[in-house]
Amino acid sequence: MGQTKHKKTGKKQLTLKEQAAAIVRVAKLSFQTAPGAVLFKLVGAVVGAVVPLMTAYFAALTTTSLVDAYGGNELARRAVLWYVIATAFLGLFSLVWQSIDQYIQASMRYRVESKVADQMYEQFLGLDFWRYDDKATADLYEKAQRFVQFFAWVFDRLSAIISQLIAMFAGVGALFFFNSWLALAVLVAIVPGVNLQFKLSRAQIAHWNNNVDARRTKSMIEWSLLQPDKITELRLYGMVRHLLDMRMSMRDKDEKVCIDFERHFMSKRLMADVLQAAAEVGSLIWVTLEIIAGRQAVGQFVYVQQIVSRAMG
């Protein structure tokens, strides 16, 4: 029950329960190593999603108040200054937060990578001697090295994904209170693109895991061809051309297939993009007609445009 066999390659795959447990262990390790940084990144995910929505809200109020002030409304003239100050303050807050985030990211990267690397080396150097000649161990070690190198970057990307998800749901929620049908149309337009990106990511991950040998062979060939003490012998036995052809074959097997993935999904992605663009244009046409009819304030155009764009981002 713990693991299942892949139908084509025979490789073991983690179940969803095991994947979730692994993610929890990684999150726990990150929190134990740098609790302040992890909490800051989680708060940053919320801030990165909410602040742009608040900025759009105040920008909409500013636009509406400007129109009213131009028409001679004294209350609007005073209010517009406060809206401008609030919008500027949010912009300053975002800049300050980004500066702090860069430092936190660098600090967390060092602390977490150091902790994970130390644990990895200690465990690897304590294995049974026969495992150092085992291919599965070598593959696992290569994955562990890649994990250590990209752990902090992946953690940062995960926080960005969380921020984008919060922004999407917050944007759709804000549109729901504004107009439920408009929110539903935007949500329907978003789903195909998210689904396609998920499938593409899964295909790329599977391809990466199934081509460890090709990348290792390519790296060994490249290393051998750049060693001065080996070039003479390789040329003497006529092996250079053969190795170059093998290198190109391994490169195409690994890198060219990734491009083929993009080509395979390109038409579907274009359809998803067209659907999103149609939903965005439709929402702008709707709010424009509402403003012309006098049922919505002028600033609502800015609000809808920013919210829809943010949700689809």
PDB file of C-alpha atoms in Angstrom:
ATOM      1  CA  MET A   1       0.000   0.000   0.000  1.00  0.00           C
ATOM      2  CA  GLY A   2       2.935   2.339   0.662  1.00  0.00           C
ATOM      3  CA  GLN A   3       4.063   2.624  -2.955  1.00  0.00           C
ATOM      4  CA  THR A   4       2.687   1.913  -6.404  1.00  0.00           C
ATOM      5  CA  LYS A   5       4.435   0.794  -9.587  1.00  0.00           C
ATOM      6  CA  HIS A   6       4.504   3.007 -12.631  1.00  0.00           C
ATOM      7  CA  LYS A   7       2.912   1.144 -15.544  1.00  0.00           C
ATOM      8  CA  LYS A   8       5.551   1.966 -18.140  1.00  0.00           C
ATOM      9  CA  THR A   9       8.852   2.373 -16.330  1.00  0.00           C
ATOM     10  CA  GLY A  10       8.326   0.084 -13.338  1.00  0.00           C
ATOM     11  CA  LYS A  11       9.611   2.851 -11.074  1.00  0.00           C
ATOM     12  CA  LYS A  12       8.014   3.331  -7.700  1.00  0.00           C
ATOM     13  CA  GLN A  13       5.852   6.382  -7.242  1.00  0.00           C
ATOM     14  CA  LEU A  14       4.779   7.953  -3.993  1.00  0.00           C
ATOM     15  CA  THR A  15       1.103   7.897  -3.215  1.00  0.00           C
ATOM     16  CA  LEU A  16      -0.708  11.178  -2.576  1.00  0.00           C
ATOM     17  CA  LYS A  17      -0.622  10.423   1.148  1.00  0.00           C
ATOM     18  CA  GLU A  18       3.145   9.878   1.054  1.00  0.00           C
ATOM     19  CA  GLN A  19       3.661  13.047  -1.003  1.00  0.00           C
ATOM     20  CA  ALA A  20       1.621  15.048   1.495  1.00  0.00           C
ATOM     21  CA  ALA A  21       3.619  13.542   4.369  1.00  0.00           C
ATOM     22  CA  ALA A  22       6.896  14.445   2.620  1.00  0.00           C
ATOM     23  CA  ILE A  23       5.757  18.044   2.110  1.00  0.00           C
ATOM     24  CA  VAL A  24       4.803  18.255   5.788  1.00  0.00           C
ATOM     25  CA  ARG A  25       8.256  16.971   6.810  1.00  0.00           C
ATOM     26  CA  VAL A  26       9.951  19.506   4.554  1.00  0.00           C
ATOM     27  CA  ALA A  27       7.802  22.313   5.958  1.00  0.00           C
ATOM     28  CA  LYS A  28       8.571  21.144   9.502  1.00  0.00           C
ATOM     29  CA  LEU A  29      12.315  21.092   8.769  1.00  0.00           C
ATOM     30  CA  SER A  30      12.123  24.580   7.285  1.00  0.00           C
ATOM     31  CA  PHE A  31      10.217  25.918  10.271  1.00  0.00           C
ATOM     32  CA  GLN A  32      12.622  24.321  12.760  1.00  0.00           C
ATOM     33  CA  THR A  33      15.617  25.769  10.900  1.00  0.00           C
ATOM     34  CA  ALA A  34      14.306  29.288  10.284  1.00  0.00           C
ATOM     35  CA  PRO A  35      10.939  29.807  12.020  1.00  0.00           C
ATOM     36  CA  GLY A  36      10.961  33.593  11.672  1.00  0.00           C
ATOM     37  CA  ALA A  37      11.744  33.453   7.972  1.00  0.00           C
ATOM     38  CA  VAL A  38       9.017  30.889   7.296  1.00  0.00           C
ATOM     39  CA  LEU A  39       6.406  32.933   9.156  1.00  0.00           C
ATOM     40  CA  PHE A  40       7.538  36.043   7.298  1.00  0.00           C
ATOM     41  CA  LYS A  41       7.146  34.267   3.948  1.00  0.00           C
ATOM     42  CA  LEU A  42       3.667  33.073   4.878  1.00  0.00           C
ATOM     43  CA  VAL A  43       2.647  36.571   5.920  1.00  0.00           C
ATOM     44  CA  GLY A  44       4.298  37.860   2.750  1.00  0.00           C
ATOM     45  CA  ALA A  45       2.129  35.553   0.665  1.00  0.00           C
ATOM     46  CA  VAL A  46      -0.958  37.176   2.150  1.00  0.00           C
ATOM     47  CA  VAL A  47       0.475  40.686   1.840  1.00  0.00           C
ATOM     48  CA  GLY A  48       1.470  40.099  -1.780  1.00  0.00           C
ATOM     49  CA  ALA A  49      -2.094  39.069  -2.572  1.00  0.00           C
ATOM     50  CA  VAL A  50      -4.036  41.627  -0.542  1.00  0.00           C
ATOM     51  CA  VAL A  51      -2.050  44.851  -1.051  1.00  0.00           C
ATOM     52  CA  PRO A  52      -2.579  45.000  -4.856  1.00  0.00           C
ATOM     53  CA  LEU A  53      -6.312  44.497  -4.308  1.00  0.00           C
ATOM     54  CA  MET A  54      -6.367  47.322  -1.772  1.00  0.00           C
ATOM     55  CA  THR A  55      -4.382  49.502  -4.166  1.00  0.00           C
ATOM     56  CA  ALA A  56      -6.924  48.839  -6.903  1.00  0.00           C
ATOM     57  CA  TYR A  57      -9.739  49.690  -4.497  1.00  0.00           C
ATOM     58  CA  PHE A  58      -8.252  53.040  -3.527  1.00  0.00           C
ATOM     59  CA  ALA A  59      -7.323  53.780  -7.131  1.00  0.00           C
ATOM     60  CA  ALA A  60     -10.975  53.255  -8.067  1.00  0.00           C
ATOM     61  CA  LEU A  61     -12.114  55.557  -5.266  1.00  0.00           C
ATOM     62  CA  THR A  62      -9.561  58.141  -6.384  1.00  0.00           C
ATOM     63  CA  THR A  63     -10.826  58.075  -9.957  1.00  0.00           C
ATOM     64  CA  THR A  64     -14.447  58.438  -8.863  1.00  0.00           C
ATOM     65  CA  SER A  65     -13.615  61.288  -6.488  1.00  0.00           C
ATOM     66  CA  LEU A  66     -11.600  63.066  -9.183  1.00  0.00           C
ATOM     67  CA  VAL A  67     -14.603  63.039 -11.511  1.00  0.00           C
ATOM     68  CA  ASP A  68     -16.882  64.284  -8.723  1.00  0.00           C
ATOM     69  CA  ALA A  69     -14.370  66.952  -7.708  1.00  0.00           C
ATOM     70  CA  TYR A  70     -14.110  68.116 -11.307  1.00  0.00           C
ATOM     71  CA  GLY A  71     -17.900  68.500 -11.232  1.00  0.00           C
ATOM     72  CA  GLY A  72     -17.664  70.836  -8.231  1.00  0.00           C
ATOM     73  CA  ASN A  73     -18.283  68.448  -5.316  1.00  0.00           C
ATOM     74  CA  GLU A  74     -16.472  69.945  -2.305  1.00  0.00           C
ATOM     75  CA  LEU A  75     -16.502  66.707  -0.270  1.00  0.00           C
ATOM     76  CA  ALA A  76     -14.940  64.836  -3.179  1.00  0.00           C
ATOM     77  CA  ARG A  77     -12.129  67.401  -3.402  1.00  0.00           C
ATOM     78  CA  ARG A  78     -11.106  66.697   0.187  1.00  0.00           C
ATOM     79  CA  ALA A  79     -11.597  62.946  -0.069  1.00  0.00           C
ATOM     80  CA  VAL A  80      -9.501  62.560  -3.201  1.00  0.00           C
ATOM     81  CA  LEU A  81      -6.374  63.785  -1.411  1.00  0.00           C
ATOM     82  CA  TRP A  82      -6.753  61.129   1.277  1.00  0.00           C
ATOM     83  CA  TYR A  83      -7.280  58.446  -1.360  1.00  0.00           C
ATOM     84  CA  VAL A  84      -4.107  59.542  -3.173  1.00  0.00           C
ATOM     85  CA  ILE A  85      -2.155  59.450   0.101  1.00  0.00           C
ATOM     86  CA  ALA A  86      -3.527  55.973   0.909  1.00  0.00           C
ATOM     87  CA  THR A  87      -2.599  54.691  -2.559  1.00  0.00           C
ATOM     88  CA  ALA A  88       0.906  56.139  -2.284  1.00  0.00           C
ATOM     89  CA  PHE A  89       1.331  54.664   1.203  1.00  0.00           C
ATOM     90  CA  LEU A  90       0.408  51.204  -0.085  1.00  0.00           C
ATOM     91  CA  GLY A  91       2.978  51.558  -2.859  1.00  0.00           C
ATOM     92  CA  LEU A  92       5.663  52.571  -0.345  1.00  0.00           C
ATOM     93  CA  PHE A  93       4.687  49.698   1.932  1.00  0.00           C
ATOM     94  CA  SER A  94       5.105  47.234  -0.961  1.00  0.00           C
ATOM     95  CA  LEU A  95       8.582  48.562  -1.778  1.00  0.00           C
ATOM     96  CA  VAL A  96       9.703  48.339   1.863  1.00  0.00           C
ATOM     97  CA  TRP A  97       8.278  44.831   2.170  1.00  0.00           C
ATOM     98  CA  GLN A  98      10.105  43.701  -0.965  1.00  0.00           C
ATOM     99  CA  SER A  99      13.409  45.003   0.395  1.00  0.00           C
ATOM    100  CA  ILE A 100      12.936  43.152   3.678  1.00  0.00           C
ATOM    101  CA  ASP A 101      11.822  40.040   1.783  1.00  0.00           C
ATOM    102  CA  GLN A 102      15.078  39.969  -0.199  1.00  0.00           C
ATOM    103  CA  TYR A 103      17.104  39.890   3.015  1.00  0.00           C
ATOM    104  CA  ILE A 104      14.849  37.251   4.589  1.00  0.00           C
ATOM    105  CA  GLN A 105      15.079  35.127   1.448  1.00  0.00           C
ATOM    106  CA  ALA A 106      18.899  35.272   1.436  1.00  0.00           C
ATOM    107  CA  SER A 107      19.072  34.452   5.153  1.00  0.00           C
ATOM    108  CA  MET A 108      16.626  31.583   4.858  1.00  0.00           C
ATOM    109  CA  ARG A 109      18.417  30.184   1.808  1.00  0.00           C
ATOM    110  CA  TYR A 110      21.714  30.015   3.684  1.00  0.00           C
ATOM    111  CA  ARG A 111      20.298  28.554   6.890  1.00  0.00           C
ATOM    112  CA  VAL A 112      18.012  25.985   5.291  1.00  0.00           C
ATOM    113  CA  GLU A 113      20.469  24.879   2.613  1.00  0.00           C
ATOM    114  CA  SER A 114      23.197  24.477   5.234  1.00  0.00           C
ATOM    115  CA  LYS A 115      20.937  22.422   7.491  1.00  0.00           C
ATOM    116  CA  VAL A 116      19.658  20.168   4.708  1.00  0.00           C
ATOM    117  CA  ALA A 117      23.124  19.714   3.187  1.00  0.00           C
ATOM    118  CA  ASP A 118      24.640  18.735   6.545  1.00  0.00           C
ATOM    119  CA  GLN A 119      21.925  16.135   7.133  1.00  0.00           C
ATOM    120  CA  MET A 120      22.269  14.778   3.600  1.00  0.00           C
ATOM    121  CA  TYR A 121      26.033  14.321   3.823  1.00  0.00           C
ATOM    122  CA  GLU A 122      25.845  12.720   7.260  1.00  0.00           C
ATOM    123  CA  GLN A 123      23.266  10.205   6.056  1.00  0.00           C
ATOM    124  CA  PHE A 124      25.050   9.484   2.760  1.00  0.00           C
ATOM    125  CA  LEU A 125      28.416   8.938   4.426  1.00  0.00           C
ATOM    126  CA  GLY A 126      26.856   6.487   6.880  1.00  0.00           C
ATOM    127  CA  LEU A 127      25.406   4.062   4.291  1.00  0.00           C
ATOM    128  CA  ASP A 128      26.469   0.430   3.924  1.00  0.00           C
ATOM    129  CA  PHE A 129      29.567   0.130   1.738  1.00  0.00           C
ATOM    130  CA  TRP A 130      27.841  -1.881  -1.009  1.00  0.00           C
ATOM    131  CA  ARG A 131      25.345   0.937  -1.621  1.00  0.00           C
ATOM    132  CA  TYR A 132      28.036   3.222  -3.042  1.00  0.00           C
ATOM    133  CA  ASP A 133      28.183   0.965  -6.134  1.00  0.00           C
ATOM    134  CA  ASP A 134      24.407   0.781  -6.405  1.00  0.00           C
ATOM    135  CA  LYS A 135      22.795   2.744  -9.254  1.00  0.00           C
ATOM    136  CA  ALA A 136      19.639   3.478  -7.263  1.00  0.00           C
ATOM    137  CA  THR A 137      21.764   5.044  -4.531  1.00  0.00           C
ATOM    138  CA  ALA A 138      23.602   7.175  -7.089  1.00  0.00           C
ATOM    139  CA  ASP A 139      20.297   8.339  -8.571  1.00  0.00           C
ATOM    140  CA  LEU A 140      18.970   9.159  -5.111  1.00  0.00           C
ATOM    141  CA  TYR A 141      22.141  11.071  -4.255  1.00  0.00           C
ATOM    142  CA  GLU A 142      21.829  13.148  -7.447  1.00  0.00           C
ATOM    143  CA  LYS A 143      18.234  13.993  -6.582  1.00  0.00           C
ATOM    144  CA  ALA A 144      19.294  14.881  -3.043  1.00  0.00           C
ATOM    145  CA  GLN A 145      21.967  17.251  -4.384  1.00  0.00           C
ATOM    146  CA  ARG A 146      19.418  18.922  -6.634  1.00  0.00           C
ATOM    147  CA  PHE A 147      17.009  19.145  -3.722  1.00  0.00           C
ATOM    148  CA  VAL A 148      19.604  20.914  -1.576  1.00  0.00           C
ATOM    149  CA  GLN A 149      20.558  23.345  -4.343  1.00  0.00           C
ATOM    150  CA  PHE A 150      17.008  24.362  -5.156  1.00  0.00           C
ATOM    151  CA  PHE A 151      15.296  23.911  -1.795  1.00  0.00           C
ATOM    152  CA  ALA A 152      15.195  27.595  -0.834  1.00  0.00           C
ATOM    153  CA  TRP A 153      14.263  28.604  -4.389  1.00  0.00           C
ATOM    154  CA  VAL A 154      11.443  26.063  -4.466  1.00  0.00           C
ATOM    155  CA  PHE A 155      10.241  27.253  -1.066  1.00  0.00           C
ATOM    156  CA  ASP A 156      10.165  30.813  -2.396  1.00  0.00           C
ATOM    157  CA  ARG A 157       8.249  29.677  -5.469  1.00  0.00           C
ATOM    158  CA  LEU A 158       5.757  27.823  -3.275  1.00  0.00           C
ATOM    159  CA  SER A 159       5.128  31.001  -1.281  1.00  0.00           C
ATOM    160  CA  ALA A 160       4.627  32.849  -4.587  1.00  0.00           C
ATOM    161  CA  ILE A 161       2.133  30.193  -5.718  1.00  0.00           C
ATOM    162  CA  ILE A 162       0.269  30.496  -2.409  1.00  0.00           C
ATOM    163  CA  SER A 163       0.202  34.267  -2.887  1.00  0.00           C
ATOM    164  CA  GLN A 164      -1.165  33.859  -6.407  1.00  0.00           C
ATOM    165  CA  LEU A 165      -3.846  31.442  -5.203  1.00  0.00           C
ATOM    166  CA  ILE A 166      -4.875  33.851  -2.459  1.00  0.00           C
ATOM    167  CA  ALA A 167      -4.950  36.665  -5.018  1.00  0.00           C
ATOM    168  CA  MET A 168      -7.088  34.571  -7.364  1.00  0.00           C
ATOM    169  CA  PHE A 169      -9.648  33.604  -4.712  1.00  0.00           C
ATOM    170  CA  ALA A 170      -9.625  37.092  -3.194  1.00  0.00           C
ATOM    171  CA  GLY A 171     -10.129  38.620  -6.647  1.00  0.00           C
ATOM    172  CA  VAL A 172     -12.968  36.269  -7.509  1.00  0.00           C
ATOM    173  CA  GLY A 173     -14.473  36.879  -4.062  1.00  0.00           C
ATOM    174  CA  ALA A 174     -14.279  40.650  -4.521  1.00  0.00           C
ATOM    175  CA  LEU A 175     -15.954  40.312  -7.915  1.00  0.00           C
ATOM    176  CA  PHE A 176     -18.625  38.086  -6.377  1.00  0.00           C
ATOM    177  CA  PHE A 177     -19.712  40.875  -4.029  1.00  0.00           C
ATOM    178  CA  PHE A 178     -19.591  43.264  -6.969  1.00  0.00           C
ATOM    179  CA  ASN A 179     -21.387  40.990  -9.466  1.00  0.00           C
ATOM    180  CA  SER A 180     -21.803  37.246  -8.941  1.00  0.00           C
ATOM    181  CA  TRP A 181     -22.202  36.418 -12.654  1.00  0.00           C
ATOM    182  CA  LEU A 182     -19.035  38.319 -13.497  1.00  0.00           C
ATOM    183  CA  ALA A 183     -17.133  36.430 -10.789  1.00  0.00           C
ATOM    184  CA  LEU A 184     -18.434  33.099 -12.098  1.00  0.00           C
ATOM    185  CA  ALA A 185     -17.380  33.959 -15.675  1.00  0.00           C
ATOM    186  CA  VAL A 186     -13.861  34.863 -14.543  1.00  0.00           C
ATOM    187  CA  LEU A 187     -13.558  31.677 -12.473  1.00  0.00           C
ATOM    188  CA  VAL A 188     -14.673  29.507 -15.404  1.00  0.00           C
ATOM    189  CA  ALA A 189     -12.121  31.251 -17.634  1.00  0.00           C
ATOM    190  CA  ILE A 190      -9.304  30.631 -15.143  1.00  0.00           C
ATOM    191  CA  VAL A 191      -9.843  26.903 -14.552  1.00  0.00           C
ATOM    192  CA  PRO A 192      -8.691  25.564 -17.995  1.00  0.00           C
ATOM    193  CA  GLY A 193      -5.396  27.481 -17.827  1.00  0.00           C
ATOM    194  CA  VAL A 194      -4.661  26.255 -14.305  1.00  0.00           C
ATOM    195  CA  ASN A 195      -5.477  22.680 -15.303  1.00  0.00           C
ATOM    196  CA  LEU A 196      -3.199  22.841 -18.362  1.00  0.00           C
ATOM    197  CA  GLN A 197      -0.310  24.249 -16.336  1.00  0.00           C
ATOM    198  CA  PHE A 198      -0.746  21.473 -13.787  1.00  0.00           C
ATOM    199  CA  LYS A 199      -0.637  18.784 -16.498  1.00  0.00           C
ATOM    200  CA  LEU A 200       2.400  20.354 -18.154  1.00  0.00           C
ATOM    201  CA  SER A 201       4.254  20.525 -14.839  1.00  0.00           C
ATOM    202  CA  ARG A 202       3.479  16.882 -14.082  1.00  0.00           C
ATOM    203  CA  ALA A 203       4.726  15.840 -17.539  1.00  0.00           C
ATOM    204  CA  GLN A 204       7.950  17.819 -17.142  1.00  0.00           C
ATOM    205  CA  ILE A 205       8.611  16.378 -13.685  1.00  0.00           C
ATOM    206  CA  ALA A 206       8.034  12.824 -14.930  1.00  0.00           C
ATOM    207  CA  HIS A 207      10.344  13.452 -17.893  1.00  0.00           C
ATOM    208  CA  TRP A 208      13.061  14.838 -15.619  1.00  0.00           C
ATOM    209  CA  ASN A 209      12.902  11.828 -13.306  1.00  0.00           C
ATOM    210  CA  ASN A 210      12.913   9.320 -16.175  1.00  0.00           C
ATOM    211  CA  ASN A 211      15.973  10.794 -17.910  1.00  0.00           C
ATOM    212  CA  VAL A 212      18.554  10.772 -15.141  1.00  0.00           C
ATOM    213  CA  ASP A 213      20.807   8.403 -17.122  1.00  0.00           C
ATOM    214  CA  ALA A 214      20.692  10.566 -20.257  1.00  0.00           C
ATOM    215  CA  ARG A 215      21.742  13.697 -18.372  1.00  0.00           C
ATOM    216  CA  ARG A 216      24.461  11.818 -16.504  1.00  0.00           C
ATOM    217  CA  THR A 217      25.845  10.349 -19.730  1.00  0.00           C
ATOM    218  CA  LYS A 218      25.826  13.754 -21.410  1.00  0.00           C
ATOM    219  CA  SER A 219      27.649  15.336 -18.468  1.00  0.00           C
ATOM    220  CA  MET A 220      30.305  12.601 -18.411  1.00  0.00           C
ATOM    221  CA  ILE A 221      30.914  12.965 -22.168  1.00  0.00           C
ATOM    222  CA  GLU A 222      31.223  16.747 -21.894  1.00  0.00           C
ATOM    223  CA  TRP A 223      33.632  16.391 -18.980  1.00  0.00           C
ATOM    224  CA  SER A 224      35.777  13.852 -20.869  1.00  0.00           C
ATOM    225  CA  LEU A 225      35.921  15.956 -24.050  1.00  0.00           C
ATOM    226  CA  LEU A 226      37.258  18.940 -22.099  1.00  0.00           C
ATOM    227  CA  GLN A 227      40.113  17.089 -20.356  1.00  0.00           C
ATOM    228  CA  PRO A 228      43.451  17.835 -22.085  1.00  0.00           C
ATOM    229  CA  ASP A 229      44.958  14.488 -21.036  1.00  0.00           C
ATOM    230  CA  LYS A 230      42.089  12.605 -22.702  1.00  0.00           C
ATOM    231  CA  ILE A 231      41.668  14.563 -25.948  1.00  0.00           C
ATOM    232  CA  THR A 232      44.789  13.134 -27.596  1.00  0.00           C
ATOM    233  CA  GLU A 233      43.788   9.544 -26.884  1.00  0.00           C
ATOM    234  CA  LEU A 234      40.187  10.129 -28.001  1.00  0.00           C
ATOM    235  CA  ARG A 235      41.307  11.694 -31.293  1.00  0.00           C
ATOM    236  CA  LEU A 236      43.901   8.963 -31.855  1.00  0.00           C
ATOM    237  CA  TYR A 237      41.236   6.256 -31.663  1.00  0.00           C
ATOM    238  CA  GLY A 238      38.665   8.264 -33.657  1.00  0.00           C
ATOM    239  CA  MET A 239      36.240   8.504 -30.741  1.00  0.00           C
ATOM    240  CA  VAL A 240      35.574  12.256 -30.852  1.00  0.00           C
ATOM    241  CA  ARG A 241      32.879  12.161 -33.522  1.00  0.00           C
ATOM    242  CA  HIS A 242      31.203   9.180 -31.895  1.00  0.00           C
ATOM    243  CA  LEU A 243      31.115  10.890 -28.505  1.00  0.00           C
ATOM    244  CA  LEU A 244      29.835  14.138 -30.015  1.00  0.00           C
ATOM    245  CA  ASP A 245      27.023  12.269 -31.751  1.00  0.00           C
ATOM    246  CA  MET A 246      26.181  10.452 -28.519  1.00  0.00           C
ATOM    247  CA  ARG A 247      26.202  13.762 -26.641  1.00  0.00           C
ATOM    248  CA  MET A 248      23.776  15.289 -29.153  1.00  0.00           C
ATOM    249  CA  SER A 249      21.552  12.243 -28.903  1.00  0.00           C
ATOM    250  CA  MET A 250      21.436  12.446 -25.099  1.00  0.00           C
ATOM    251  CA  ARG A 251      20.810  16.211 -25.267  1.00  0.00           C
ATOM    252  CA  ASP A 252      17.889  15.774 -27.662  1.00  0.00           C
ATOM    253  CA  LYS A 253      16.466  12.977 -25.541  1.00  0.00           C
ATOM    254  CA  ASP A 254      16.497  15.244 -22.502  1.00  0.00           C
ATOM    255  CA  GLU A 255      16.102  18.876 -23.608  1.00  0.00           C
ATOM    256  CA  LYS A 256      14.312  18.585 -26.954  1.00  0.00           C
ATOM    257  CA  VAL A 257      11.514  16.567 -25.402  1.00  0.00           C
ATOM    258  CA  CYS A 258      10.808  19.461 -23.015  1.00  0.00           C
ATOM    259  CA  ILE A 259      10.294  21.718 -26.033  1.00  0.00           C
ATOM    260  CA  ASP A 260       8.003  19.092 -27.539  1.00  0.00           C
ATOM    261  CA  PHE A 261       5.926  19.231 -24.346  1.00  0.00           C
ATOM    262  CA  GLU A 262       5.504  22.968 -24.808  1.00  0.00           C
ATOM    263  CA  ARG A 263       4.495  22.474 -28.456  1.00  0.00           C
ATOM    264  CA  HIS A 264       1.994  19.780 -27.520  1.00  0.00           C
ATOM    265  CA  PHE A 265       0.305  22.064 -24.995  1.00  0.00           C
ATOM    266  CA  MET A 266       0.632  25.241 -27.071  1.00  0.00           C
ATOM    267  CA  SER A 267      -2.686  25.020 -28.924  1.00  0.00           C
ATOM    268  CA  LYS A 268      -4.603  24.190 -25.741  1.00  0.00           C
ATOM    269  CA  ARG A 269      -2.828  26.985 -23.877  1.00  0.00           C
ATOM    270  CA  LEU A 270      -3.712  29.458 -26.630  1.00  0.00           C
ATOM    271  CA  MET A 271      -7.365  28.432 -26.329  1.00  0.00           C
ATOM    272  CA  ALA A 272      -7.213  28.950 -22.571  1.00  0.00           C
ATOM    273  CA  ASP A 273      -5.568  32.357 -23.062  1.00  0.00           C
ATOM    274  CA  VAL A 274      -8.249  33.363 -25.571  1.00  0.00           C
ATOM    275  CA  LEU A 275     -10.946  32.309 -23.101  1.00  0.00           C
ATOM    276  CA  GLN A 276      -9.351  34.402 -20.361  1.00  0.00           C
ATOM    277  CA  ALA A 277      -8.939  37.387 -22.694  1.00  0.00           C
ATOM    278  CA  ALA A 278     -12.585  37.107 -23.731  1.00  0.00           C
ATOM    279  CA  ALA A 279     -13.689  37.045 -20.081  1.00  0.00           C
ATOM    280  CA  GLU A 280     -11.542  40.089 -19.303  1.00  0.00           C
ATOM    281  CA  VAL A 281     -12.804  42.056 -22.319  1.00  0.00           C
ATOM    282  CA  GLY A 282     -16.376  41.049 -21.540  1.00  0.00           C
ATOM    283  CA  SER A 283     -16.049  42.248 -17.948  1.00  0.00           C
ATOM    284  CA  LEU A 284     -14.644  45.602 -19.097  1.00  0.00           C
ATOM    285  CA  ILE A 285     -17.404  46.052 -21.678  1.00  0.00           C
ATOM    286  CA  TRP A 286     -20.002  45.243 -19.036  1.00  0.00           C
ATOM    287  CA  VAL A 287     -18.656  47.727 -16.472  1.00  0.00           C
ATOM    288  CA  THR A 288     -18.270  50.373 -19.197  1.00  0.00           C
ATOM    289  CA  LEU A 289     -21.925  50.020 -20.170  1.00  0.00           C
ATOM    290  CA  GLU A 290     -22.908  50.123 -16.499  1.00  0.00           C
ATOM    291  CA  ILE A 291     -20.968  53.362 -16.013  1.00  0.00           C
ATOM    292  CA  ILE A 292     -22.509  54.902 -19.130  1.00  0.00           C
ATOM    293  CA  ALA A 293     -25.966  53.977 -17.844  1.00  0.00           C
ATOM    294  CA  GLY A 294     -25.159  55.639 -14.515  1.00  0.00           C
ATOM    295  CA  ARG A 295     -25.502  52.443 -12.489  1.00  0.00           C
ATOM    296  CA  GLN A 296     -21.811  52.322 -11.507  1.00  0.00           C
ATOM    297  CA  ALA A 297     -19.280  54.962 -10.495  1.00  0.00           C
ATOM    298  CA  VAL A 298     -16.508  55.882 -12.923  1.00  0.00           C
ATOM    299  CA  GLY A 299     -13.822  54.419 -10.677  1.00  0.00           C
ATOM    300  CA  GLN A 300     -15.388  50.963 -10.904  1.00  0.00           C
ATOM    301  CA  PHE A 301     -13.782  50.554 -14.320  1.00  0.00           C
ATOM    302  CA  VAL A 302     -10.327  50.711 -12.706  1.00  0.00           C
ATOM    303  CA  TYR A 303     -11.462  48.399  -9.918  1.00  0.00           C
ATOM    304  CA  VAL A 304     -12.869  45.718 -12.223  1.00  0.00           C
ATOM    305  CA  GLN A 305      -9.922  45.904 -14.618  1.00  0.00           C
ATOM    306  CA  GLN A 306      -7.362  45.498 -11.827  1.00  0.00           C
ATOM    307  CA  ILE A 307      -9.264  42.771  -9.979  1.00  0.00           C
ATOM    308  CA  VAL A 308      -9.890  40.668 -13.092  1.00  0.00           C
ATOM    309  CA  SER A 309      -6.305  41.089 -14.285  1.00  0.00           C
ATOM    310  CA  ARG A 310      -4.975  40.178 -10.859  1.00  0.00           C
ATOM    311  CA  ALA A 311      -7.209  37.118 -10.561  1.00  0.00           C
ATOM    312  CA  MET A 312      -6.114  35.840 -13.984  1.00  0.00           C
ATOM    313  CA  GLY A 313      -2.471  36.548 -13.289  1.00  0.00           C
TER     314      GLY A 313
END
